[in-house]
Short mmCIF file of C-alpha atoms and ligand atoms in Angstrom, two decimals:
data_model
loop_
_atom_site.label_atom_id
_atom_site.label_comp_id
_atom_site.label_asym_id
_atom_site.label_seq_id
_atom_site.Cartn_x
_atom_site.Cartn_y
_atom_site.Cartn_z
CA MET K 1 0.00 0.00 0.00
CA THR K 2 1.24 3.54 -0.76
CA GLN K 3 0.91 6.12 2.02
CA PRO K 4 0.09 9.71 0.96
CA VAL K 5 2.69 11.28 3.30
CA VAL K 6 5.34 9.75 5.58
CA ILE K 7 6.99 12.09 8.09
CA ILE K 8 10.50 11.28 9.31
CA GLY K 9 11.04 12.79 12.77
CA GLY K 10 8.43 13.06 15.51
CA GLY K 11 9.69 16.17 17.31
CA PRO K 12 7.47 19.27 17.61
CA VAL K 13 7.78 20.02 13.88
CA GLY K 14 6.94 16.51 12.62
CA MET K 15 3.97 16.29 14.98
CA SER K 16 2.70 19.77 13.99
CA LEU K 17 2.90 18.81 10.33
CA ALA K 18 0.94 15.58 10.90
CA LEU K 19 -1.82 17.54 12.66
CA ALA K 20 -1.86 20.28 10.00
CA LEU K 21 -2.20 17.63 7.25
CA HIS K 22 -4.91 15.82 9.23
CA LYS K 23 -6.87 19.10 9.45
CA GLN K 24 -6.74 19.27 5.65
CA GLY K 25 -7.92 15.67 5.33
CA VAL K 26 -4.50 14.30 4.28
CA ALA K 27 -3.31 11.10 6.00
CA ALA K 28 0.26 10.95 7.31
CA GLU K 29 2.24 8.69 9.60
CA ILE K 30 5.29 9.58 11.67
CA HIS K 31 8.48 7.52 12.11
CA ASP K 32 11.03 8.49 14.75
CA LEU K 33 14.22 6.75 15.78
CA ARG K 34 13.51 7.44 19.47
CA PRO K 35 10.71 5.82 21.46
CA ARG K 36 7.41 7.71 21.39
CA GLY K 37 7.31 10.38 24.12
CA ALA K 38 11.08 11.11 23.99
CA ALA K 39 10.44 14.65 22.67
CA ALA K 40 8.87 15.48 26.03
CA GLY K 41 12.39 15.28 27.54
CA ASP K 42 13.66 18.32 25.56
CA GLN K 43 14.81 21.03 27.96
CA ARG K 44 14.57 24.01 25.60
CA ILE K 45 12.33 26.94 26.47
CA LEU K 46 10.91 28.53 23.34
CA ALA K 47 9.63 32.00 22.55
CA LEU K 48 6.53 31.58 20.41
CA SER K 49 5.38 34.41 18.19
CA HIS K 50 1.83 35.70 18.14
CA GLY K 51 1.46 33.98 14.75
CA SER K 52 2.63 30.63 16.22
CA GLN K 53 0.09 30.93 19.02
CA GLN K 54 -2.61 31.28 16.37
CA ILE K 55 -1.30 28.24 14.46
CA LEU K 56 -1.14 26.08 17.60
CA ALA K 57 -4.67 27.20 18.51
CA ASN K 58 -5.79 26.25 15.00
CA LEU K 59 -4.21 22.80 15.49
CA GLY K 60 -6.25 22.46 18.71
CA VAL K 61 -3.31 22.26 21.14
CA TRP K 62 -2.85 25.78 22.46
CA SER K 63 -5.14 25.39 25.47
CA ALA K 64 -3.01 22.43 26.69
CA ILE K 65 0.24 24.45 26.68
CA LYS K 66 1.24 26.40 29.80
CA ALA K 67 2.52 29.61 28.26
CA THR K 68 3.71 32.89 29.78
CA PRO K 69 2.71 35.94 27.67
CA ILE K 70 5.24 38.62 26.68
CA PHE K 71 3.81 42.13 26.91
CA ASP K 72 7.01 44.10 26.23
CA ILE K 73 10.39 43.42 24.63
CA HIS K 74 13.29 45.60 25.65
CA VAL K 75 16.26 45.65 23.22
CA SER K 76 19.57 47.30 24.15
CA GLN K 77 23.33 46.86 24.08
CA ARG K 78 25.61 46.72 27.07
CA GLY K 79 27.99 49.66 27.48
CA ALA K 80 26.57 51.82 24.67
CA ALA K 81 23.72 54.20 23.94
CA GLY K 82 20.47 53.23 22.31
CA ARG K 83 17.58 51.05 23.26
CA THR K 84 14.15 50.30 22.00
CA ARG K 85 11.02 48.89 23.53
CA ILE K 86 8.32 47.03 21.62
CA SER K 87 4.98 46.78 23.39
CA ALA K 88 1.86 44.68 22.86
CA ARG K 89 -0.30 47.69 23.66
CA GLU K 90 1.34 49.75 20.90
CA GLU K 91 0.96 46.85 18.43
CA LYS K 92 -2.68 46.38 19.53
CA VAL K 93 -2.28 42.66 20.26
CA ALA K 94 -2.97 40.72 23.48
CA ALA K 95 0.69 39.67 23.68
CA LEU K 96 3.77 40.05 21.48
CA GLY K 97 4.48 36.38 21.97
CA TYR K 98 4.56 33.61 24.54
CA VAL K 99 7.15 31.53 26.31
CA ALA K 100 6.61 27.79 26.72
CA SER K 101 8.73 24.70 27.30
CA SER K 102 9.49 22.54 24.30
CA SER K 103 8.54 19.51 26.39
CA ASP K 104 5.09 20.93 27.16
CA ILE K 105 4.52 21.69 23.47
CA ALA K 106 5.62 18.15 22.53
CA MET K 107 3.26 16.57 25.07
CA ALA K 108 0.30 18.66 23.89
CA LEU K 109 1.00 17.73 20.25
CA ASP K 110 1.44 14.04 21.09
CA ASN K 111 -1.89 13.94 22.95
CA ALA K 112 -3.59 15.59 19.98
CA LEU K 113 -2.08 12.99 17.61
CA GLU K 114 -3.43 10.23 19.79
CA ALA K 115 -6.89 11.82 19.91
CA ALA K 116 -6.87 12.13 16.10
CA ASN K 117 -5.65 8.52 15.72
CA ILE K 118 -2.56 9.53 13.74
CA SER K 119 0.14 6.80 13.62
CA TYR K 120 3.41 7.54 15.42
CA ILE K 121 5.90 4.71 15.06
CA GLY K 122 8.78 4.99 17.52
CA GLU K 123 12.18 3.27 17.29
CA SER K 124 11.96 3.39 13.50
CA ARG K 125 15.10 4.90 11.97
CA LEU K 126 15.30 6.15 8.41
CA LEU K 127 18.03 4.32 6.49
CA ASP K 128 17.50 5.24 2.83
CA VAL K 129 15.01 6.51 0.25
CA THR K 130 14.64 5.80 -3.46
CA PRO K 131 12.42 8.22 -5.40
CA ALA K 132 10.64 6.97 -8.54
CA ASP K 133 8.11 8.64 -10.86
CA ASP K 134 4.92 7.96 -8.89
CA THR K 135 6.15 6.94 -5.43
CA ILE K 136 9.16 6.94 -3.17
CA THR K 137 10.46 3.84 -1.38
CA ILE K 138 11.46 4.40 2.23
CA ASP K 139 13.79 1.96 3.97
CA LEU K 140 13.49 2.08 7.74
CA SER K 141 15.18 0.01 10.43
CA ASP K 142 11.86 -1.84 10.94
CA GLY K 143 10.90 -2.42 7.29
CA SER K 144 10.23 -0.66 3.98
CA LEU K 145 7.21 1.25 2.73
CA HIS K 146 6.05 3.37 -0.18
CA ALA K 147 4.70 6.91 -0.08
CA GLN K 148 3.79 9.71 -2.44
CA LEU K 149 5.73 12.22 -0.36
CA VAL K 150 8.39 12.04 2.37
CA ALA K 151 8.55 15.04 4.72
CA TYR K 152 11.73 15.27 6.75
CA ALA K 153 11.50 16.84 10.20
CA GLU K 154 14.62 15.21 11.60
CA GLY K 155 15.77 18.29 13.50
CA ARG K 156 19.15 18.50 11.75
CA ILE K 157 20.69 18.70 8.30
CA GLY K 158 22.74 15.69 7.16
CA GLU K 159 26.37 16.00 6.13
CA SER K 160 26.01 14.66 2.62
CA VAL K 161 23.98 17.48 1.04
CA HIS K 162 24.87 20.91 -0.26
CA VAL K 163 24.21 23.35 2.57
CA VAL K 164 24.99 26.99 3.19
CA GLU K 165 26.82 27.13 6.45
CA ARG K 166 28.15 29.66 8.93
CA ASP K 167 29.88 28.73 12.15
CA TYR K 168 29.57 31.59 14.64
CA ASP K 169 32.09 29.94 16.95
CA GLN K 170 29.66 30.51 19.79
CA HIS K 171 27.77 28.42 22.31
CA ALA K 172 24.53 29.26 24.10
CA LEU K 173 24.41 28.74 27.83
CA ILE K 174 20.81 28.10 28.83
CA CYS K 175 19.64 28.48 32.41
CA ARG K 176 16.88 29.82 34.60
CA LEU K 177 17.37 33.09 36.49
CA THR K 178 15.12 34.16 39.34
CA PRO K 179 14.53 37.93 39.37
CA ALA K 180 14.50 39.91 42.62
CA LYS K 181 11.26 41.61 41.52
CA PRO K 182 8.37 40.16 39.43
CA HIS K 183 9.25 40.25 35.73
CA ARG K 184 5.91 41.83 34.73
CA ASN K 185 6.07 39.83 31.45
CA VAL K 186 8.93 41.88 30.01
CA ALA K 187 11.45 40.07 27.76
CA TRP K 188 14.96 41.46 27.35
CA GLU K 189 17.36 41.15 24.46
CA ARG K 190 20.71 42.60 25.45
CA PHE K 191 23.69 42.57 23.14
CA THR K 192 26.97 42.16 25.00
CA GLN K 193 30.52 42.15 23.63
CA HIS K 194 30.46 38.31 23.64
CA GLY K 195 27.06 37.87 22.03
CA PRO K 196 23.35 38.28 22.76
CA PHE K 197 21.90 37.72 26.21
CA ALA K 198 18.13 37.06 26.14
CA LEU K 199 15.78 36.88 29.10
CA LEU K 200 12.35 35.39 28.47
CA PRO K 201 9.72 35.64 31.21
CA PHE K 202 8.77 32.06 32.01
CA GLU K 203 6.46 31.27 34.93
CA GLY K 204 7.97 33.27 37.84
CA ASP K 205 11.55 33.18 36.47
CA TYR K 206 13.47 34.18 33.40
CA ALA K 207 14.56 31.56 30.88
CA ALA K 208 18.00 32.91 29.97
CA VAL K 209 20.02 32.34 26.78
CA TYR K 210 23.55 33.68 27.13
CA VAL K 211 25.73 33.45 24.04
CA CYS K 212 29.51 33.38 24.37
CA ALA K 213 32.69 31.71 23.09
CA PRO K 214 32.65 27.88 23.34
CA GLN K 215 35.47 27.75 25.92
CA ASP K 216 33.68 30.36 28.11
CA ALA K 217 30.42 28.40 27.94
CA GLU K 218 32.20 25.24 29.16
CA ARG K 219 33.85 27.21 31.97
CA LEU K 220 30.56 28.88 33.02
CA LYS K 221 28.74 25.56 32.96
CA GLY K 222 31.17 24.19 35.54
CA MET K 223 31.11 27.26 37.86
CA PRO K 224 29.52 27.25 41.33
CA ASP K 225 26.06 28.92 41.35
CA ALA K 226 27.20 32.09 43.14
CA ALA K 227 30.06 32.74 40.68
CA LEU K 228 27.83 32.12 37.64
CA LEU K 229 25.13 34.40 39.06
CA ALA K 230 27.70 37.18 39.59
CA HIS K 231 29.06 36.74 36.04
CA LEU K 232 25.62 36.88 34.42
CA GLN K 233 24.58 39.86 36.56
CA ASN K 234 27.72 41.69 35.49
CA GLN K 235 27.11 40.91 31.81
CA PHE K 236 23.46 41.95 31.93
CA GLY K 237 23.94 45.10 34.00
CA PRO K 238 21.80 46.49 36.82
CA ARG K 239 18.43 46.86 35.06
CA VAL K 240 17.22 43.47 36.32
CA GLN K 241 18.58 41.98 39.54
CA PHE K 242 18.88 38.20 39.82
CA THR K 243 18.75 36.20 43.05
CA ALA K 244 19.28 32.60 41.88
CA VAL K 245 20.41 30.51 38.90
CA SER K 246 19.42 26.93 38.08
CA GLY K 247 19.29 24.23 35.39
CA ARG K 248 22.19 25.08 33.09
CA PHE K 249 23.14 23.39 29.81
CA ILE K 250 24.90 24.43 26.60
CA TYR K 251 24.26 24.27 22.82
CA PRO K 252 26.74 24.96 19.99
CA LEU K 253 25.42 27.64 17.59
CA GLY K 254 25.62 28.03 13.88
CA LEU K 255 23.58 28.67 10.79
CA ARG K 256 23.03 25.86 8.31
CA TYR K 257 20.41 25.74 5.65
CA ARG K 258 19.58 23.77 2.55
CA GLU K 259 19.65 25.90 -0.53
CA HIS K 260 16.58 23.96 -1.78
CA PRO K 261 14.05 22.63 0.74
CA THR K 262 12.54 20.21 -1.81
CA ALA K 263 13.70 17.37 -4.09
CA PRO K 264 11.70 14.82 -6.10
CA ARG K 265 8.95 13.49 -3.77
CA GLN K 266 10.78 14.96 -0.73
CA VAL K 267 10.48 18.07 1.39
CA TRP K 268 12.49 19.28 4.40
CA LEU K 269 10.92 21.36 7.18
CA GLY K 270 12.01 23.13 10.35
CA ASN K 271 15.53 22.42 11.59
CA ALA K 272 15.94 19.79 8.85
CA ALA K 273 15.62 22.61 6.28
CA GLN K 274 17.27 25.43 8.22
CA THR K 275 19.00 25.43 11.59
CA LEU K 276 19.07 28.99 12.89
CA HIS K 277 20.89 30.75 15.70
CA PRO K 278 18.36 31.07 18.54
CA VAL K 279 19.00 34.80 19.06
CA ALA K 280 15.74 35.90 17.50
CA GLY K 281 13.85 32.79 18.67
CA GLN K 282 12.69 32.00 15.15
CA GLY K 283 13.47 28.29 14.48
CA PHE K 284 10.22 26.69 15.62
CA ASN K 285 8.15 29.73 14.64
CA LEU K 286 9.43 29.51 11.05
CA ALA K 287 8.90 25.73 11.07
CA LEU K 288 5.23 26.11 12.05
CA ARG K 289 4.71 28.42 9.10
CA ASP K 290 6.44 25.80 6.87
CA CYS K 291 4.02 23.13 8.15
CA MET K 292 0.89 25.20 7.53
CA ALA K 293 2.02 26.20 4.04
CA LEU K 294 2.82 22.60 3.07
CA ALA K 295 -0.53 21.35 4.40
CA HIS K 296 -2.35 23.98 2.31
CA CYS K 297 -0.39 23.14 -0.87
CA VAL K 298 -0.95 19.40 -0.41
CA ALA K 299 -4.66 19.75 0.42
CA VAL K 300 -5.63 20.92 -3.06
CA ALA K 301 -3.61 18.21 -4.87
CA THR K 302 -4.50 14.63 -5.81
CA ASP K 303 -0.82 13.62 -5.54
CA PRO K 304 0.85 15.30 -2.51
CA GLY K 305 4.34 14.56 -3.86
CA ALA K 306 3.76 15.85 -7.40
CA ALA K 307 6.50 18.16 -8.70
CA GLU K 308 4.09 21.09 -9.15
CA VAL K 309 2.94 20.82 -5.49
CA LEU K 310 6.53 20.99 -4.23
CA THR K 311 7.38 23.83 -6.61
CA ARG K 312 4.37 25.78 -5.34
CA TYR K 313 5.37 25.10 -1.72
CA ALA K 314 8.99 26.21 -2.26
CA ALA K 315 7.86 29.40 -4.02
CA ASN K 316 5.33 30.13 -1.27
CA ARG K 317 8.01 29.81 1.45
CA ARG K 318 10.91 31.57 -0.31
CA LEU K 319 10.36 35.11 0.99
CA ASP K 320 9.64 34.19 4.62
CA ARG K 321 12.44 31.62 4.76
CA ARG K 322 15.10 33.87 3.22
CA GLY K 323 13.91 36.87 5.26
CA THR K 324 14.02 35.03 8.58
CA ILE K 325 17.42 33.48 7.86
CA GLY K 326 18.76 36.89 6.76
CA ILE K 327 17.42 38.80 9.78
CA THR K 328 18.78 36.23 12.25
CA ASP K 329 22.19 36.07 10.58
CA GLY K 330 22.38 39.87 10.20
CA LEU K 331 21.53 40.45 13.86
CA ILE K 332 24.31 38.11 15.01
CA ARG K 333 26.93 39.62 12.75
CA LEU K 334 25.93 43.18 13.59
CA PHE K 335 25.71 42.73 17.33
CA SER K 336 28.31 40.04 18.16
CA ASN K 337 31.14 42.41 17.51
CA ASP K 338 33.04 44.85 19.68
CA ASN K 339 34.12 47.17 16.85
CA PRO K 340 33.61 50.75 18.26
CA ILE K 341 32.24 52.12 14.97
CA LEU K 342 29.70 49.34 14.76
CA LYS K 343 28.84 49.88 18.41
CA HIS K 344 27.83 53.49 17.69
CA ALA K 345 25.98 52.48 14.55
CA ARG K 346 24.03 49.91 16.54
CA GLY K 347 23.21 52.50 19.19
CA ALA K 348 22.00 54.87 16.47
CA GLY K 349 19.90 52.06 14.98
CA LEU K 350 18.23 51.31 18.27
CA ILE K 351 17.57 55.00 18.94
CA ALA K 352 16.10 55.33 15.44
CA LEU K 353 13.83 52.38 16.12
CA ASP K 354 12.73 54.00 19.35
CA LEU K 355 12.04 57.34 17.68
CA VAL K 356 10.23 56.02 14.62
CA PRO K 357 7.22 54.01 15.76
CA PRO K 358 6.29 52.72 12.24
CA LEU K 359 9.79 51.21 11.90
CA ARG K 360 9.48 49.59 15.31
CA SER K 361 6.03 48.37 14.44
CA PHE K 362 7.34 46.89 11.19
CA LEU K 363 10.04 44.97 13.07
CA ALA K 364 7.56 43.84 15.72
CA ARG K 365 5.09 42.54 13.14
CA ARG K 366 7.87 40.81 11.21
CA MET K 367 8.83 38.97 14.42
CA MET K 368 5.21 38.21 15.32
CA PHE K 369 3.97 36.91 11.98
CA GLY K 370 6.92 36.33 9.61
CA ALA K 371 6.82 37.60 6.02
CA ARG K 372 3.02 37.66 5.89
CA ALA K 373 3.23 40.71 8.17
CA TRP K 374 4.07 42.60 4.99
C1 LIG L 401 19.15 27.03 22.61
C2 LIG L 401 18.01 27.08 21.63
C3 LIG L 401 16.96 27.97 21.84
C4 LIG L 401 15.92 28.04 20.91
N1 LIG L 401 14.94 28.96 21.11
C5 LIG L 401 13.95 29.05 20.22
C6 LIG L 401 12.89 29.99 20.41
O1 LIG L 401 12.89 30.75 21.38
N2 LIG L 401 11.88 30.03 19.50
C7 LIG L 401 11.86 29.21 18.40
O2 LIG L 401 10.92 29.31 17.58
N3 LIG L 401 12.84 28.30 18.20
C8 LIG L 401 13.88 28.21 19.08
N4 LIG L 401 14.85 27.29 18.88
C9 LIG L 401 14.74 26.35 17.74
C10 LIG L 401 13.80 25.18 18.10
O3 LIG L 401 14.26 24.57 19.27
C11 LIG L 401 13.80 24.19 16.96
O4 LIG L 401 13.45 24.85 15.76
C12 LIG L 401 12.79 23.07 17.16
O5 LIG L 401 12.91 22.49 18.42
C13 LIG L 401 13.06 22.02 16.12
O6 LIG L 401 12.12 20.98 16.24
P1 LIG L 401 12.22 19.74 15.25
O7 LIG L 401 10.99 18.94 15.46
O8 LIG L 401 12.55 20.22 13.86
O9 LIG L 401 13.53 18.96 15.72
P2 LIG L 401 13.77 18.00 16.96
O10 LIG L 401 13.04 18.47 18.14
O11 LIG L 401 15.26 17.84 17.05
O12 LIG L 401 13.13 16.60 16.50
C14 LIG L 401 13.69 15.80 15.48
C15 LIG L 401 13.21 14.36 15.65
O13 LIG L 401 13.68 13.59 14.54
C16 LIG L 401 14.12 12.33 15.00
N5 LIG L 401 15.10 11.79 14.02
C17 LIG L 401 16.33 12.29 13.72
N6 LIG L 401 16.91 11.54 12.77
C18 LIG L 401 16.04 10.56 12.45
C19 LIG L 401 16.09 9.46 11.53
N7 LIG L 401 17.15 9.22 10.74
N8 LIG L 401 15.02 8.61 11.46
C20 LIG L 401 13.92 8.83 12.24
N9 LIG L 401 13.84 9.86 13.13
C21 LIG L 401 14.88 10.71 13.23
C22 LIG L 401 14.72 12.62 16.37
O14 LIG L 401 14.72 11.47 17.20
C23 LIG L 401 13.77 13.72 16.91
O15 LIG L 401 12.71 13.19 17.69
C24 LIG L 401 15.91 27.20 19.77
C25 LIG L 401 16.96 26.29 19.58
C26 LIG L 401 18.01 26.24 20.49
C27 LIG L 401 19.15 25.28 20.23
#
């Protein structure tokens, strides 16, 4: 029997795609090399855009996710002039975005799959694929099957393909910081000489992402709590006082993306198509938009893997994908640099954003909705 769509990878992106396809009446089954439920062990805390909240609500899972709303985002750089503040009130939305744990999102999606009776086959590793004219053969560790379309949501880009790559030579140290005073749902993005330092309000604490050189991240990870707290306080500055630090781990950072997210009877989504630096918190947000666009393209086709369907999908995603990759990469290269001329230019840019509300509003809407904000 030939399946319409087989999804490789049952993380948040693969599960979202299966639900989005189901909503459009297209059957899909998921195969993941890990046992079912493993995605609930992911420790990442994600900033979800306003647009992502709408997508997750549309997929019927939003009410099961414990999310902390963001009412204001404060952007500044340490040791230089210029700052800007983006507010939900000014943008006339209930919240600029939300903060939720990846594990909570995964559990909500998994429960929704079960309720919709969508197959999730765990401990099933992709070994090989062979595309033909009408179908594609998929060899998995537990057998072979045929599909019209394979959607990859494996969370990483393999080594054997042509990718565009940038190594920022940076690691992210992730931890929780307890503020001395209630955070009042304000998120902070502070650019330090080492890299960005983001604070996301999450429950009563801040989920912190501190970007620095790989050797510094290793050293900080091994520090006693008091020394790490003092270091992070010093890097952030006095605007928010921290009283405790907990739960630290590190991730290497880079940018990798496939030039083409499609091939005959195959499509790559989320981190399998583009792995972004987490500075702007865009990876999962962009992936959700990928999933919705693919589900819409597939819904109106008799053959979900037909070349014209994949061409339409790639064209539909080009602007948002390139724009999000470009903004994230540009932010890192502009702000992770201690050049004094650039430092002033950045300060001027932030002041300009603060003084020109339409410009700030443009940036806010771009972050909230992706390219469709235009
Ligand atoms: C530090 C950090 C902070 C981030 N912050 C944000 C944020 O604030 N906002 C945001 O939008 N994004 C953020 N991101 C990005 C976000 O975490 C990712 O975009 C998202 O988790 C990717 O989900 P995924 O389902 O594509 O991948 P994963 O969660 O990695 O899932 C991939 C799945 O595929 C399976 N798999 C792999 N290979 C195979 C195979 N050969 N056969 C079968 N199965 C396979 C794996 O077992 C896994 O279950 C952040 C990322 C990092 C590193």
